[in-house]
PDB file of C-alpha atoms in Angstrom:
ATOM      1  CA  UNK A   1      -0.027   0.022  -0.003  1.00 73.00           C
ATOM      2  CA  UNK A   2       0.873   3.617  -0.098  1.00 77.00           C
ATOM      3  CA  UNK A   3       3.609   4.770   2.242  1.00 87.00           C
ATOM      4  CA  UNK A   4       4.642   8.230   3.402  1.00 91.00           C
ATOM      5  CA  UNK A   5       8.188   8.341   4.849  1.00 93.00           C
ATOM      6  CA  UNK A   6       9.805  11.186   6.710  1.00 96.00           C
ATOM      7  CA  UNK A   7      13.468  11.758   7.576  1.00 96.00           C
ATOM      8  CA  UNK A   8      15.054  12.314   9.899  1.00 97.00           C
ATOM      9  CA  UNK A   9      13.136  10.754  12.758  1.00 95.00           C
ATOM     10  CA  UNK A  10      14.716  13.018  15.250  1.00 96.00           C
ATOM     11  CA  UNK A  11      16.897  16.105  15.135  1.00 97.00           C
ATOM     12  CA  UNK A  12      18.299  18.325  17.806  1.00 96.00           C
ATOM     13  CA  UNK A  13      19.626  21.752  17.017  1.00 97.00           C
ATOM     14  CA  UNK A  14      21.020  24.757  18.766  1.00 97.00           C
ATOM     15  CA  UNK A  15      18.672  27.695  18.921  1.00 97.00           C
ATOM     16  CA  UNK A  16      19.352  29.807  15.829  1.00 98.00           C
ATOM     17  CA  UNK A  17      20.300  26.885  13.604  1.00 98.00           C
ATOM     18  CA  UNK A  18      18.245  25.903  10.629  1.00 98.00           C
ATOM     19  CA  UNK A  19      16.241  22.671  10.420  1.00 98.00           C
ATOM     20  CA  UNK A  20      14.848  20.650   7.550  1.00 98.00           C
ATOM     21  CA  UNK A  21      12.557  17.671   7.409  1.00 98.00           C
ATOM     22  CA  UNK A  22      11.848  15.671   4.308  1.00 98.00           C
ATOM     23  CA  UNK A  23       8.785  13.718   3.263  1.00 97.00           C
ATOM     24  CA  UNK A  24       8.585  11.112   0.550  1.00 97.00           C
ATOM     25  CA  UNK A  25       5.614   9.238  -0.825  1.00 94.00           C
ATOM     26  CA  UNK A  26       5.606   5.938  -2.656  1.00 91.00           C
ATOM     27  CA  UNK A  27       2.922   7.344  -4.974  1.00 91.00           C
ATOM     28  CA  UNK A  28       2.025  10.697  -6.489  1.00 92.00           C
ATOM     29  CA  UNK A  29       0.038  12.859  -4.128  1.00 91.00           C
ATOM     30  CA  UNK A  30      -2.879  15.145  -5.022  1.00 90.00           C
ATOM     31  CA  UNK A  31      -1.798  17.371  -2.172  1.00 92.00           C
ATOM     32  CA  UNK A  32       0.267  17.294   0.918  1.00 95.00           C
ATOM     33  CA  UNK A  33      -0.471  18.662   4.346  1.00 96.00           C
ATOM     34  CA  UNK A  34       1.890  19.529   7.245  1.00 97.00           C
ATOM     35  CA  UNK A  35       0.996  19.362  10.935  1.00 97.00           C
ATOM     36  CA  UNK A  36       2.786  20.193  14.112  1.00 98.00           C
ATOM     37  CA  UNK A  37       2.374  18.465  17.435  1.00 97.00           C
ATOM     38  CA  UNK A  38       3.841  20.065  20.560  1.00 97.00           C
ATOM     39  CA  UNK A  39       4.949  17.618  23.323  1.00 94.00           C
ATOM     40  CA  UNK A  40       1.849  16.255  25.142  1.00 93.00           C
ATOM     41  CA  UNK A  41      -0.438  18.014  22.562  1.00 96.00           C
ATOM     42  CA  UNK A  42      -2.404  17.235  19.499  1.00 97.00           C
ATOM     43  CA  UNK A  43      -1.546  17.667  15.855  1.00 97.00           C
ATOM     44  CA  UNK A  44      -2.272  21.188  14.559  1.00 97.00           C
ATOM     45  CA  UNK A  45      -2.605  21.986  10.826  1.00 96.00           C
ATOM     46  CA  UNK A  46       0.179  24.165   9.433  1.00 97.00           C
ATOM     47  CA  UNK A  47      -0.291  24.258   5.681  1.00 96.00           C
ATOM     48  CA  UNK A  48      -1.491  22.450   2.513  1.00 95.00           C
ATOM     49  CA  UNK A  49       0.366  22.279  -0.743  1.00 96.00           C
ATOM     50  CA  UNK A  50      -1.469  21.399  -3.956  1.00 95.00           C
ATOM     51  CA  UNK A  51       0.547  22.426  -7.008  1.00 96.00           C
ATOM     52  CA  UNK A  52       3.639  20.846  -8.454  1.00 97.00           C
ATOM     53  CA  UNK A  53       6.723  22.766  -7.381  1.00 97.00           C
ATOM     54  CA  UNK A  54       4.686  24.935  -4.977  1.00 97.00           C
ATOM     55  CA  UNK A  55       6.602  26.894  -2.363  1.00 98.00           C
ATOM     56  CA  UNK A  56       4.845  28.548   0.573  1.00 98.00           C
ATOM     57  CA  UNK A  57       6.204  30.508   3.428  1.00 97.00           C
ATOM     58  CA  UNK A  58       4.930  31.170   6.899  1.00 97.00           C
ATOM     59  CA  UNK A  59       7.316  33.471   8.677  1.00 97.00           C
ATOM     60  CA  UNK A  60      10.403  31.331   9.290  1.00 98.00           C
ATOM     61  CA  UNK A  61       8.880  28.249   7.840  1.00 98.00           C
ATOM     62  CA  UNK A  62       9.247  27.327   4.131  1.00 98.00           C
ATOM     63  CA  UNK A  63       7.273  24.519   2.695  1.00 98.00           C
ATOM     64  CA  UNK A  64       8.050  22.928  -0.762  1.00 98.00           C
ATOM     65  CA  UNK A  65       6.143  20.407  -2.864  1.00 98.00           C
ATOM     66  CA  UNK A  66       8.236  18.495  -5.363  1.00 97.00           C
ATOM     67  CA  UNK A  67       7.787  18.750  -9.139  1.00 95.00           C
ATOM     68  CA  UNK A  68       6.725  15.128  -9.283  1.00 95.00           C
ATOM     69  CA  UNK A  69       4.404  15.631  -6.284  1.00 95.00           C
ATOM     70  CA  UNK A  70       5.985  12.699  -4.492  1.00 95.00           C
ATOM     71  CA  UNK A  71       8.029  14.576  -2.006  1.00 96.00           C
ATOM     72  CA  UNK A  72       7.894  17.632   0.201  1.00 98.00           C
ATOM     73  CA  UNK A  73      10.092  19.470   2.672  1.00 98.00           C
ATOM     74  CA  UNK A  74       9.674  21.837   5.636  1.00 98.00           C
ATOM     75  CA  UNK A  75      12.574  24.171   6.379  1.00 98.00           C
ATOM     76  CA  UNK A  76      12.739  26.344   9.430  1.00 98.00           C
ATOM     77  CA  UNK A  77      15.145  29.223   9.466  1.00 98.00           C
ATOM     78  CA  UNK A  78      16.829  30.240  12.715  1.00 98.00           C
ATOM     79  CA  UNK A  79      15.077  27.875  15.001  1.00 98.00           C
ATOM     80  CA  UNK A  80      13.517  29.057  18.292  1.00 97.00           C
ATOM     81  CA  UNK A  81      12.550  27.104  21.372  1.00 96.00           C
ATOM     82  CA  UNK A  82       8.943  27.562  20.398  1.00 97.00           C
ATOM     83  CA  UNK A  83       9.590  25.383  17.345  1.00 98.00           C
ATOM     84  CA  UNK A  84      10.033  22.280  19.520  1.00 98.00           C
ATOM     85  CA  UNK A  85       7.662  19.472  18.584  1.00 97.00           C
ATOM     86  CA  UNK A  86       7.017  16.820  16.078  1.00 97.00           C
ATOM     87  CA  UNK A  87       6.268  17.693  12.466  1.00 98.00           C
ATOM     88  CA  UNK A  88       4.224  15.385  10.333  1.00 97.00           C
ATOM     89  CA  UNK A  89       3.481  15.379   6.675  1.00 96.00           C
ATOM     90  CA  UNK A  90       0.294  13.647   5.397  1.00 94.00           C
ATOM     91  CA  UNK A  91      -1.171  12.844   1.994  1.00 91.00           C
ATOM     92  CA  UNK A  92      -4.445  11.412   0.749  1.00 88.00           C
ATOM     93  CA  UNK A  93      -4.212   7.714   0.014  1.00 78.00           C
ATOM     94  CA  UNK A  94      -5.914   4.350   0.262  1.00 66.00           C
ATOM     95  CA  UNK A  95      -9.250   5.809  -0.552  1.00 65.00           C
ATOM     96  CA  UNK A  96     -11.142   9.040  -0.996  1.00 60.00           C
ATOM     97  CA  UNK A  97     -11.290   9.945   2.596  1.00 69.00           C
ATOM     98  CA  UNK A  98      -8.091   8.537   4.088  1.00 81.00           C
ATOM     99  CA  UNK A  99      -5.098  10.554   5.083  1.00 87.00           C
ATOM    100  CA  UNK A 100      -1.724   8.793   5.361  1.00 89.00           C
ATOM    101  CA  UNK A 101       0.642  10.238   7.865  1.00 92.00           C
ATOM    102  CA  UNK A 102       4.427  10.008   7.910  1.00 93.00           C
ATOM    103  CA  UNK A 103       6.032   8.899  11.223  1.00 94.00           C
ATOM    104  CA  UNK A 104       7.073  12.485  11.941  1.00 95.00           C
ATOM    105  CA  UNK A 105      10.297  14.249  12.705  1.00 97.00           C
ATOM    106  CA  UNK A 106      10.811  15.265  16.313  1.00 96.00           C
ATOM    107  CA  UNK A 107      12.705  18.545  16.693  1.00 98.00           C
ATOM    108  CA  UNK A 108      14.477  19.475  19.879  1.00 98.00           C
ATOM    109  CA  UNK A 109      15.907  22.996  20.152  1.00 97.00           C
ATOM    110  CA  UNK A 110      18.638  23.667  22.769  1.00 95.00           C
ATOM    111  CA  UNK A 111      18.855  27.293  24.006  1.00 90.00           C
TER     112      UNK A 111
ATOM    113  CA  UNK B   1     -16.447  27.273  19.832  1.00 74.00           C
ATOM    114  CA  UNK B   2     -14.939  24.191  21.542  1.00 83.00           C
ATOM    115  CA  UNK B   3     -13.684  22.604  18.341  1.00 95.00           C
ATOM    116  CA  UNK B   4     -13.216  18.863  18.768  1.00 97.00           C
ATOM    117  CA  UNK B   5     -13.667  17.517  22.312  1.00 97.00           C
ATOM    118  CA  UNK B   6     -12.764  14.060  23.559  1.00 98.00           C
ATOM    119  CA  UNK B   7     -13.606  12.130  26.771  1.00 97.00           C
ATOM    120  CA  UNK B   8     -11.943  10.727  28.805  1.00 97.00           C
ATOM    121  CA  UNK B   9      -8.521  12.220  28.809  1.00 97.00           C
ATOM    122  CA  UNK B  10      -6.902   9.269  30.535  1.00 97.00           C
ATOM    123  CA  UNK B  11      -8.080   5.731  31.094  1.00 97.00           C
ATOM    124  CA  UNK B  12      -6.537   2.529  32.545  1.00 97.00           C
ATOM    125  CA  UNK B  13      -8.196  -0.692  31.589  1.00 97.00           C
ATOM    126  CA  UNK B  14      -7.545  -4.333  32.405  1.00 98.00           C
ATOM    127  CA  UNK B  15      -7.233  -6.786  29.556  1.00 98.00           C
ATOM    128  CA  UNK B  16     -10.690  -7.907  28.432  1.00 97.00           C
ATOM    129  CA  UNK B  17     -12.545  -4.801  29.711  1.00 97.00           C
ATOM    130  CA  UNK B  18     -14.559  -2.699  27.341  1.00 97.00           C
ATOM    131  CA  UNK B  19     -14.918   1.017  26.959  1.00 97.00           C
ATOM    132  CA  UNK B  20     -16.174   3.728  24.645  1.00 98.00           C
ATOM    133  CA  UNK B  21     -14.194   6.786  23.717  1.00 98.00           C
ATOM    134  CA  UNK B  22     -16.410   9.774  22.993  1.00 98.00           C
ATOM    135  CA  UNK B  23     -15.763  12.594  20.416  1.00 98.00           C
ATOM    136  CA  UNK B  24     -17.785  15.562  19.559  1.00 98.00           C
ATOM    137  CA  UNK B  25     -17.273  18.505  17.188  1.00 97.00           C
ATOM    138  CA  UNK B  26     -19.193  21.788  16.989  1.00 96.00           C
ATOM    139  CA  UNK B  27     -17.849  23.044  13.614  1.00 95.00           C
ATOM    140  CA  UNK B  28     -20.647  21.464  11.515  1.00 95.00           C
ATOM    141  CA  UNK B  29     -18.084  19.127   9.849  1.00 95.00           C
ATOM    142  CA  UNK B  30     -19.262  16.243   7.792  1.00 93.00           C
ATOM    143  CA  UNK B  31     -16.219  13.945   8.104  1.00 93.00           C
ATOM    144  CA  UNK B  32     -14.875  12.569  11.316  1.00 95.00           C
ATOM    145  CA  UNK B  33     -11.847  10.303  12.058  1.00 95.00           C
ATOM    146  CA  UNK B  34     -10.302   8.092  14.755  1.00 97.00           C
ATOM    147  CA  UNK B  35      -6.513   7.759  14.839  1.00 97.00           C
ATOM    148  CA  UNK B  36      -4.166   5.964  17.175  1.00 97.00           C
ATOM    149  CA  UNK B  37      -0.681   7.286  17.775  1.00 97.00           C
ATOM    150  CA  UNK B  38       2.132   5.021  18.861  1.00 93.00           C
ATOM    151  CA  UNK B  39       5.818   6.014  19.363  1.00 83.00           C
ATOM    152  CA  UNK B  40       7.676   6.190  16.118  1.00 76.00           C
ATOM    153  CA  UNK B  41       4.624   5.308  14.062  1.00 79.00           C
ATOM    154  CA  UNK B  42       2.892   8.536  13.466  1.00 86.00           C
ATOM    155  CA  UNK B  43      -0.855   8.549  13.238  1.00 93.00           C
ATOM    156  CA  UNK B  44      -2.718   5.559  11.906  1.00 93.00           C
ATOM    157  CA  UNK B  45      -6.378   5.738  10.823  1.00 92.00           C
ATOM    158  CA  UNK B  46      -8.672   3.345  12.655  1.00 95.00           C
ATOM    159  CA  UNK B  47     -12.126   4.302  11.301  1.00 95.00           C
ATOM    160  CA  UNK B  48     -13.600   7.311   9.571  1.00 93.00           C
ATOM    161  CA  UNK B  49     -17.063   8.576   8.864  1.00 94.00           C
ATOM    162  CA  UNK B  50     -17.638  10.632   5.726  1.00 91.00           C
ATOM    163  CA  UNK B  51     -21.172  11.665   6.756  1.00 91.00           C
ATOM    164  CA  UNK B  52     -23.763  11.011   9.354  1.00 90.00           C
ATOM    165  CA  UNK B  53     -24.857   7.360   9.088  1.00 89.00           C
ATOM    166  CA  UNK B  54     -21.717   5.999   7.329  1.00 92.00           C
ATOM    167  CA  UNK B  55     -18.557   4.520   8.619  1.00 95.00           C
ATOM    168  CA  UNK B  56     -15.572   2.880   6.967  1.00 92.00           C
ATOM    169  CA  UNK B  57     -12.479   0.989   8.031  1.00 92.00           C
ATOM    170  CA  UNK B  58      -9.083   2.644   8.070  1.00 90.00           C
ATOM    171  CA  UNK B  59      -5.606   1.081   8.252  1.00 88.00           C
ATOM    172  CA  UNK B  60      -5.969  -0.612  11.697  1.00 93.00           C
ATOM    173  CA  UNK B  61      -9.694  -1.388  12.471  1.00 96.00           C
ATOM    174  CA  UNK B  62      -9.319  -4.738  14.130  1.00 96.00           C
ATOM    175  CA  UNK B  63     -10.478  -4.764  17.726  1.00 96.00           C
ATOM    176  CA  UNK B  64     -12.460  -1.568  17.355  1.00 98.00           C
ATOM    177  CA  UNK B  65     -16.042  -0.554  16.497  1.00 97.00           C
ATOM    178  CA  UNK B  66     -17.451   2.957  15.871  1.00 98.00           C
ATOM    179  CA  UNK B  67     -20.737   4.709  15.869  1.00 97.00           C
ATOM    180  CA  UNK B  68     -21.634   7.987  14.079  1.00 96.00           C
ATOM    181  CA  UNK B  69     -24.410   8.926  16.438  1.00 87.00           C
ATOM    182  CA  UNK B  70     -25.258  12.132  14.684  1.00 95.00           C
ATOM    183  CA  UNK B  71     -23.451  14.802  12.777  1.00 96.00           C
ATOM    184  CA  UNK B  72     -21.561  15.972  15.897  1.00 97.00           C
ATOM    185  CA  UNK B  73     -20.589  12.806  17.620  1.00 97.00           C
ATOM    186  CA  UNK B  74     -18.369   9.894  16.597  1.00 98.00           C
ATOM    187  CA  UNK B  75     -17.556   7.216  19.240  1.00 98.00           C
ATOM    188  CA  UNK B  76     -14.933   4.524  19.272  1.00 98.00           C
ATOM    189  CA  UNK B  77     -15.615   1.322  21.246  1.00 98.00           C
ATOM    190  CA  UNK B  78     -13.086  -1.375  22.439  1.00 97.00           C
ATOM    191  CA  UNK B  79     -15.125  -4.476  23.130  1.00 94.00           C
ATOM    192  CA  UNK B  80     -12.346  -6.492  24.722  1.00 97.00           C
ATOM    193  CA  UNK B  81      -9.252  -4.414  25.412  1.00 97.00           C
ATOM    194  CA  UNK B  82      -5.806  -5.887  24.753  1.00 97.00           C
ATOM    195  CA  UNK B  83      -2.375  -4.529  25.852  1.00 97.00           C
ATOM    196  CA  UNK B  84      -1.608  -3.883  22.168  1.00 96.00           C
ATOM    197  CA  UNK B  85      -4.324  -1.239  22.262  1.00 97.00           C
ATOM    198  CA  UNK B  86      -2.294   0.903  24.685  1.00 97.00           C
ATOM    199  CA  UNK B  87      -1.972   4.063  22.744  1.00 97.00           C
ATOM    200  CA  UNK B  88      -2.990   7.694  22.474  1.00 97.00           C
ATOM    201  CA  UNK B  89      -6.284   8.060  20.530  1.00 98.00           C
ATOM    202  CA  UNK B  90      -7.133  11.164  18.612  1.00 98.00           C
ATOM    203  CA  UNK B  91     -10.443  12.095  17.103  1.00 98.00           C
ATOM    204  CA  UNK B  92     -10.404  14.554  14.206  1.00 96.00           C
ATOM    205  CA  UNK B  93     -12.913  16.204  11.857  1.00 95.00           C
ATOM    206  CA  UNK B  94     -12.911  18.027   8.584  1.00 93.00           C
ATOM    207  CA  UNK B  95     -15.532  19.853   6.611  1.00 91.00           C
ATOM    208  CA  UNK B  96     -15.872  17.330   3.801  1.00 84.00           C
ATOM    209  CA  UNK B  97     -12.792  15.113   3.133  1.00 77.00           C
ATOM    210  CA  UNK B  98      -9.011  14.739   3.419  1.00 70.00           C
ATOM    211  CA  UNK B  99      -8.407  17.646   0.983  1.00 77.00           C
ATOM    212  CA  UNK B 100      -9.259  19.894   3.810  1.00 82.00           C
ATOM    213  CA  UNK B 101      -7.736  20.753   7.179  1.00 89.00           C
ATOM    214  CA  UNK B 102      -8.276  18.138   9.869  1.00 92.00           C
ATOM    215  CA  UNK B 103      -8.920  19.490  13.317  1.00 95.00           C
ATOM    216  CA  UNK B 104      -7.826  17.252  16.131  1.00 97.00           C
ATOM    217  CA  UNK B 105      -9.144  16.722  19.554  1.00 98.00           C
ATOM    218  CA  UNK B 106      -6.839  16.757  22.673  1.00 97.00           C
ATOM    219  CA  UNK B 107      -6.551  13.025  22.693  1.00 97.00           C
ATOM    220  CA  UNK B 108      -7.264  10.144  25.053  1.00 97.00           C
ATOM    221  CA  UNK B 109      -4.398   8.304  26.673  1.00 97.00           C
ATOM    222  CA  UNK B 110      -5.298   4.678  27.201  1.00 97.00           C
ATOM    223  CA  UNK B 111      -3.277   2.115  29.132  1.00 97.00           C
ATOM    224  CA  UNK B 112      -4.354  -1.564  28.910  1.00 97.00           C
ATOM    225  CA  UNK B 113      -2.773  -3.739  31.619  1.00 97.00           C
TER     226      UNK B 113
END
């Protein structure tokens, strides 16, 4: 079945350093969504990308959708302690109303 | 606007016991979902409901049943709990389908001994 893979599983950075997480799908995606989950919290929607090659920015966060619509990335510039959490990518798959989540990348930021 | 609410927040069960996890949303969403989250495995879909009166299996439905009681409420039932069902359970909703933002509840942490 369809798989969505994320790397790395875990990354720790010094505050101020940049961070990137990558998401790869075994099949072409109609769209990809990114969620953030703070420790002990629930996933919160960040953004959705739909078009091939799309790039969207939210302040220090930059999201990209690959040309083949099979991969995506999230880049955080100059991380802050508020960026701590797990970042998930997710894409529709396995049916009309099913979202397949990657395993997530856990980000730790050391002050 | 409470968004998506879940009860209980925490639960400890013994193997073989049953329980129902409750979920409600006040956003007039048509679609609702139940996920489980285990360490290192992301979120896995248990069941979903595209509209009132319909339910469908997700990736990991075995050992669970669901009821879409009305448009607002979607419950998850464990008939005979097993230690493998120890997990954090999240309910989510979206307006129509997975092309749209999913809004998650705060989660239920379940421990099965």
